[in-house]
């Protein structure tokens, strides 16, 4: 059983940056693709970014391309999401997720979830 714990959320002004981190414990990190989802109030949960186990390929939601960057450190069992030039539309709860798929693409492919961390961007 893998446990995922997110950190790094908070309140930031538009144009600012935040770095989210997700630490895995309790099981193997090996072979899992990792992703960050977000859910704003009243909206569906969307995949924001994902990265393969070997980090060779990644996915980004169109609206965050060029602003967000996902990375992972397999030795430390962590995955991070660097978010730059944030806008109020990025306000949401951000969730870390792990999947046995080569590169996760949707919620139902995820095997483990973190509890979420709130990101609020003020205008």
mmCIF file with all atom_site columns, C-alpha atoms in Angstrom:
data_model
loop_
_atom_site.group_PDB
_atom_site.id
_atom_site.type_symbol
_atom_site.label_atom_id
_atom_site.label_alt_id
_atom_site.label_comp_id
_atom_site.label_asym_id
_atom_site.label_entity_id
_atom_site.label_seq_id
_atom_site.pdbx_PDB_ins_code
_atom_site.Cartn_x
_atom_site.Cartn_y
_atom_site.Cartn_z
_atom_site.occupancy
_atom_site.B_iso_or_equiv
_atom_site.pdbx_formal_charge
_atom_site.auth_seq_id
_atom_site.auth_comp_id
_atom_site.auth_asym_id
_atom_site.auth_atom_id
_atom_site.pdbx_PDB_model_num
ATOM 1   C CA . UNK A 1 1   ? 0.000   0.000  0.000   1.00 0.00 ? 1   UNK A CA 1
ATOM 2   C CA . UNK A 1 2   ? 1.419   3.344  -1.070  1.00 0.00 ? 2   UNK A CA 1
ATOM 3   C CA . UNK A 1 3   ? 0.685   6.509  0.865   1.00 0.00 ? 3   UNK A CA 1
ATOM 4   C CA . UNK A 1 4   ? 0.977   9.868  -0.850  1.00 0.00 ? 4   UNK A CA 1
ATOM 5   C CA . UNK A 1 5   ? 1.280   13.132 1.035   1.00 0.00 ? 5   UNK A CA 1
ATOM 6   C CA . UNK A 1 6   ? 1.177   16.494 -0.703  1.00 0.00 ? 6   UNK A CA 1
ATOM 7   C CA . UNK A 1 7   ? 2.665   19.730 0.548   1.00 0.00 ? 7   UNK A CA 1
ATOM 8   C CA . UNK A 1 8   ? 3.398   23.196 -0.717  1.00 0.00 ? 8   UNK A CA 1
ATOM 9   C CA . UNK A 1 9   ? -0.042  24.613 -1.310  1.00 0.00 ? 9   UNK A CA 1
ATOM 10  C CA . UNK A 1 10  ? -1.086  28.033 -0.113  1.00 0.00 ? 10  UNK A CA 1
ATOM 11  C CA . UNK A 1 11  ? -2.215  31.493 -1.048  1.00 0.00 ? 11  UNK A CA 1
ATOM 12  C CA . UNK A 1 12  ? -0.363  33.424 -3.732  1.00 0.00 ? 12  UNK A CA 1
ATOM 13  C CA . UNK A 1 13  ? -1.027  36.490 -5.818  1.00 0.00 ? 13  UNK A CA 1
ATOM 14  C CA . UNK A 1 14  ? -1.608  36.267 -9.530  1.00 0.00 ? 14  UNK A CA 1
ATOM 15  C CA . UNK A 1 15  ? 1.676   36.033 -11.367 1.00 0.00 ? 15  UNK A CA 1
ATOM 16  C CA . UNK A 1 16  ? 3.340   34.282 -8.464  1.00 0.00 ? 16  UNK A CA 1
ATOM 17  C CA . UNK A 1 17  ? 4.746   30.789 -8.140  1.00 0.00 ? 17  UNK A CA 1
ATOM 18  C CA . UNK A 1 18  ? 4.279   27.748 -5.965  1.00 0.00 ? 18  UNK A CA 1
ATOM 19  C CA . UNK A 1 19  ? 5.974   24.392 -5.841  1.00 0.00 ? 19  UNK A CA 1
ATOM 20  C CA . UNK A 1 20  ? 3.923   21.384 -4.821  1.00 0.00 ? 20  UNK A CA 1
ATOM 21  C CA . UNK A 1 21  ? 5.581   18.239 -3.575  1.00 0.00 ? 21  UNK A CA 1
ATOM 22  C CA . UNK A 1 22  ? 4.273   14.730 -3.099  1.00 0.00 ? 22  UNK A CA 1
ATOM 23  C CA . UNK A 1 23  ? 6.091   12.192 -0.969  1.00 0.00 ? 23  UNK A CA 1
ATOM 24  C CA . UNK A 1 24  ? 5.406   8.483  -1.317  1.00 0.00 ? 24  UNK A CA 1
ATOM 25  C CA . UNK A 1 25  ? 5.815   5.966  1.466   1.00 0.00 ? 25  UNK A CA 1
ATOM 26  C CA . UNK A 1 26  ? 4.694   2.559  2.596   1.00 0.00 ? 26  UNK A CA 1
ATOM 27  C CA . UNK A 1 27  ? 5.325   0.703  -0.605  1.00 0.00 ? 27  UNK A CA 1
ATOM 28  C CA . UNK A 1 28  ? 7.261   0.593  -3.815  1.00 0.00 ? 28  UNK A CA 1
ATOM 29  C CA . UNK A 1 29  ? 7.520   3.720  -5.939  1.00 0.00 ? 29  UNK A CA 1
ATOM 30  C CA . UNK A 1 30  ? 9.056   1.689  -8.697  1.00 0.00 ? 30  UNK A CA 1
ATOM 31  C CA . UNK A 1 31  ? 7.208   1.466  -11.981 1.00 0.00 ? 31  UNK A CA 1
ATOM 32  C CA . UNK A 1 32  ? 4.443   3.943  -11.174 1.00 0.00 ? 32  UNK A CA 1
ATOM 33  C CA . UNK A 1 33  ? 3.627   6.889  -13.333 1.00 0.00 ? 33  UNK A CA 1
ATOM 34  C CA . UNK A 1 34  ? 2.693   9.921  -11.264 1.00 0.00 ? 34  UNK A CA 1
ATOM 35  C CA . UNK A 1 35  ? 0.337   12.784 -11.831 1.00 0.00 ? 35  UNK A CA 1
ATOM 36  C CA . UNK A 1 36  ? -1.205  15.908 -10.421 1.00 0.00 ? 36  UNK A CA 1
ATOM 37  C CA . UNK A 1 37  ? -4.936  16.489 -10.665 1.00 0.00 ? 37  UNK A CA 1
ATOM 38  C CA . UNK A 1 38  ? -6.886  19.529 -9.570  1.00 0.00 ? 38  UNK A CA 1
ATOM 39  C CA . UNK A 1 39  ? -10.474 20.169 -8.664  1.00 0.00 ? 39  UNK A CA 1
ATOM 40  C CA . UNK A 1 40  ? -12.059 23.584 -8.348  1.00 0.00 ? 40  UNK A CA 1
ATOM 41  C CA . UNK A 1 41  ? -15.378 24.056 -6.504  1.00 0.00 ? 41  UNK A CA 1
ATOM 42  C CA . UNK A 1 42  ? -18.270 22.795 -8.585  1.00 0.00 ? 42  UNK A CA 1
ATOM 43  C CA . UNK A 1 43  ? -16.009 21.410 -11.298 1.00 0.00 ? 43  UNK A CA 1
ATOM 44  C CA . UNK A 1 44  ? -14.700 18.016 -12.289 1.00 0.00 ? 44  UNK A CA 1
ATOM 45  C CA . UNK A 1 45  ? -11.262 16.837 -11.308 1.00 0.00 ? 45  UNK A CA 1
ATOM 46  C CA . UNK A 1 46  ? -8.825  17.367 -14.186 1.00 0.00 ? 46  UNK A CA 1
ATOM 47  C CA . UNK A 1 47  ? -5.426  15.909 -14.866 1.00 0.00 ? 47  UNK A CA 1
ATOM 48  C CA . UNK A 1 48  ? -2.953  18.791 -14.833 1.00 0.00 ? 48  UNK A CA 1
ATOM 49  C CA . UNK A 1 49  ? 0.335   16.988 -15.419 1.00 0.00 ? 49  UNK A CA 1
ATOM 50  C CA . UNK A 1 50  ? 1.716   13.463 -15.476 1.00 0.00 ? 50  UNK A CA 1
ATOM 51  C CA . UNK A 1 51  ? 5.116   11.843 -15.782 1.00 0.00 ? 51  UNK A CA 1
ATOM 52  C CA . UNK A 1 52  ? 6.330   8.354  -16.578 1.00 0.00 ? 52  UNK A CA 1
ATOM 53  C CA . UNK A 1 53  ? 8.285   6.246  -14.110 1.00 0.00 ? 53  UNK A CA 1
ATOM 54  C CA . UNK A 1 54  ? 11.483  6.903  -16.047 1.00 0.00 ? 54  UNK A CA 1
ATOM 55  C CA . UNK A 1 55  ? 10.559  10.519 -16.612 1.00 0.00 ? 55  UNK A CA 1
ATOM 56  C CA . UNK A 1 56  ? 11.005  10.185 -20.359 1.00 0.00 ? 56  UNK A CA 1
ATOM 57  C CA . UNK A 1 57  ? 7.594   11.531 -21.239 1.00 0.00 ? 57  UNK A CA 1
ATOM 58  C CA . UNK A 1 58  ? 5.065   13.780 -19.632 1.00 0.00 ? 58  UNK A CA 1
ATOM 59  C CA . UNK A 1 59  ? 1.624   15.248 -20.149 1.00 0.00 ? 59  UNK A CA 1
ATOM 60  C CA . UNK A 1 60  ? 0.301   18.757 -19.470 1.00 0.00 ? 60  UNK A CA 1
ATOM 61  C CA . UNK A 1 61  ? -3.162  20.232 -19.574 1.00 0.00 ? 61  UNK A CA 1
ATOM 62  C CA . UNK A 1 62  ? -3.223  22.812 -22.366 1.00 0.00 ? 62  UNK A CA 1
ATOM 63  C CA . UNK A 1 63  ? -3.974  25.693 -20.019 1.00 0.00 ? 63  UNK A CA 1
ATOM 64  C CA . UNK A 1 64  ? -0.835  25.076 -17.952 1.00 0.00 ? 64  UNK A CA 1
ATOM 65  C CA . UNK A 1 65  ? 1.660   24.351 -20.726 1.00 0.00 ? 65  UNK A CA 1
ATOM 66  C CA . UNK A 1 66  ? 4.648   26.624 -20.467 1.00 0.00 ? 66  UNK A CA 1
ATOM 67  C CA . UNK A 1 67  ? 3.790   27.564 -16.879 1.00 0.00 ? 67  UNK A CA 1
ATOM 68  C CA . UNK A 1 68  ? 3.824   24.268 -14.964 1.00 0.00 ? 68  UNK A CA 1
ATOM 69  C CA . UNK A 1 69  ? 6.552   21.657 -14.849 1.00 0.00 ? 69  UNK A CA 1
ATOM 70  C CA . UNK A 1 70  ? 6.356   18.184 -13.361 1.00 0.00 ? 70  UNK A CA 1
ATOM 71  C CA . UNK A 1 71  ? 9.416   16.314 -12.165 1.00 0.00 ? 71  UNK A CA 1
ATOM 72  C CA . UNK A 1 72  ? 10.249  13.316 -10.024 1.00 0.00 ? 72  UNK A CA 1
ATOM 73  C CA . UNK A 1 73  ? 13.088  11.994 -7.918  1.00 0.00 ? 73  UNK A CA 1
ATOM 74  C CA . UNK A 1 74  ? 12.766  8.227  -7.780  1.00 0.00 ? 74  UNK A CA 1
ATOM 75  C CA . UNK A 1 75  ? 15.535  7.855  -5.216  1.00 0.00 ? 75  UNK A CA 1
ATOM 76  C CA . UNK A 1 76  ? 13.675  10.164 -2.826  1.00 0.00 ? 76  UNK A CA 1
ATOM 77  C CA . UNK A 1 77  ? 10.240  8.874  -3.883  1.00 0.00 ? 77  UNK A CA 1
ATOM 78  C CA . UNK A 1 78  ? 8.937   12.335 -4.573  1.00 0.00 ? 78  UNK A CA 1
ATOM 79  C CA . UNK A 1 79  ? 7.165   14.093 -7.400  1.00 0.00 ? 79  UNK A CA 1
ATOM 80  C CA . UNK A 1 80  ? 6.916   17.855 -7.722  1.00 0.00 ? 80  UNK A CA 1
ATOM 81  C CA . UNK A 1 81  ? 4.871   20.362 -9.632  1.00 0.00 ? 81  UNK A CA 1
ATOM 82  C CA . UNK A 1 82  ? 6.455   23.754 -10.226 1.00 0.00 ? 82  UNK A CA 1
ATOM 83  C CA . UNK A 1 83  ? 3.741   26.290 -10.970 1.00 0.00 ? 83  UNK A CA 1
ATOM 84  C CA . UNK A 1 84  ? 4.703   29.676 -12.372 1.00 0.00 ? 84  UNK A CA 1
ATOM 85  C CA . UNK A 1 85  ? 2.730   32.682 -13.518 1.00 0.00 ? 85  UNK A CA 1
ATOM 86  C CA . UNK A 1 86  ? -0.303  31.527 -11.589 1.00 0.00 ? 86  UNK A CA 1
ATOM 87  C CA . UNK A 1 87  ? -3.741  32.917 -12.349 1.00 0.00 ? 87  UNK A CA 1
ATOM 88  C CA . UNK A 1 88  ? -6.974  32.857 -10.330 1.00 0.00 ? 88  UNK A CA 1
ATOM 89  C CA . UNK A 1 89  ? -8.165  30.097 -12.692 1.00 0.00 ? 89  UNK A CA 1
ATOM 90  C CA . UNK A 1 90  ? -5.514  27.832 -11.177 1.00 0.00 ? 90  UNK A CA 1
ATOM 91  C CA . UNK A 1 91  ? -7.268  27.975 -7.802  1.00 0.00 ? 91  UNK A CA 1
ATOM 92  C CA . UNK A 1 92  ? -8.198  24.438 -6.806  1.00 0.00 ? 92  UNK A CA 1
ATOM 93  C CA . UNK A 1 93  ? -7.387  21.537 -4.566  1.00 0.00 ? 93  UNK A CA 1
ATOM 94  C CA . UNK A 1 94  ? -4.417  19.733 -6.087  1.00 0.00 ? 94  UNK A CA 1
ATOM 95  C CA . UNK A 1 95  ? -4.080  15.966 -5.719  1.00 0.00 ? 95  UNK A CA 1
ATOM 96  C CA . UNK A 1 96  ? -1.111  13.726 -6.265  1.00 0.00 ? 96  UNK A CA 1
ATOM 97  C CA . UNK A 1 97  ? -1.830  10.303 -7.761  1.00 0.00 ? 97  UNK A CA 1
ATOM 98  C CA . UNK A 1 98  ? 0.042   7.152  -8.702  1.00 0.00 ? 98  UNK A CA 1
ATOM 99  C CA . UNK A 1 99  ? -0.785  4.676  -11.426 1.00 0.00 ? 99  UNK A CA 1
ATOM 100 C CA . UNK A 1 100 ? 0.604   1.385  -12.660 1.00 0.00 ? 100 UNK A CA 1
ATOM 101 C CA . UNK A 1 101 ? -0.048  2.640  -16.196 1.00 0.00 ? 101 UNK A CA 1
ATOM 102 C CA . UNK A 1 102 ? 3.003   3.660  -18.193 1.00 0.00 ? 102 UNK A CA 1
ATOM 103 C CA . UNK A 1 103 ? 1.664   7.229  -18.289 1.00 0.00 ? 103 UNK A CA 1
ATOM 104 C CA . UNK A 1 104 ? -1.560  7.885  -16.457 1.00 0.00 ? 104 UNK A CA 1
ATOM 105 C CA . UNK A 1 105 ? -4.173  9.827  -18.338 1.00 0.00 ? 105 UNK A CA 1
ATOM 106 C CA . UNK A 1 106 ? -7.371  9.724  -16.302 1.00 0.00 ? 106 UNK A CA 1
ATOM 107 C CA . UNK A 1 107 ? -8.733  9.322  -12.802 1.00 0.00 ? 107 UNK A CA 1
ATOM 108 C CA . UNK A 1 108 ? -9.814  5.727  -13.114 1.00 0.00 ? 108 UNK A CA 1
ATOM 109 C CA . UNK A 1 109 ? -6.264  4.700  -13.980 1.00 0.00 ? 109 UNK A CA 1
ATOM 110 C CA . UNK A 1 110 ? -4.958  5.828  -10.609 1.00 0.00 ? 110 UNK A CA 1
ATOM 111 C CA . UNK A 1 111 ? -4.262  3.336  -7.876  1.00 0.00 ? 111 UNK A CA 1
ATOM 112 C CA . UNK A 1 112 ? -3.332  5.714  -5.060  1.00 0.00 ? 112 UNK A CA 1
ATOM 113 C CA . UNK A 1 113 ? -4.265  9.264  -4.129  1.00 0.00 ? 113 UNK A CA 1
ATOM 114 C CA . UNK A 1 114 ? -3.032  11.898 -1.753  1.00 0.00 ? 114 UNK A CA 1
ATOM 115 C CA . UNK A 1 115 ? -5.350  13.891 0.470   1.00 0.00 ? 115 UNK A CA 1
ATOM 116 C CA . UNK A 1 116 ? -4.999  17.082 -1.561  1.00 0.00 ? 116 UNK A CA 1
ATOM 117 C CA . UNK A 1 117 ? -3.520  20.509 -0.966  1.00 0.00 ? 117 UNK A CA 1
ATOM 118 C CA . UNK A 1 118 ? -5.291  23.816 -1.506  1.00 0.00 ? 118 UNK A CA 1
ATOM 119 C CA . UNK A 1 119 ? -3.893  26.348 -3.936  1.00 0.00 ? 119 UNK A CA 1
ATOM 120 C CA . UNK A 1 120 ? -5.531  29.759 -3.937  1.00 0.00 ? 120 UNK A CA 1
ATOM 121 C CA . UNK A 1 121 ? -4.503  32.473 -6.372  1.00 0.00 ? 121 UNK A CA 1
ATOM 122 C CA . UNK A 1 122 ? -5.763  35.971 -5.649  1.00 0.00 ? 122 UNK A CA 1
ATOM 123 C CA . UNK A 1 123 ? -6.241  38.567 -8.346  1.00 0.00 ? 123 UNK A CA 1
#
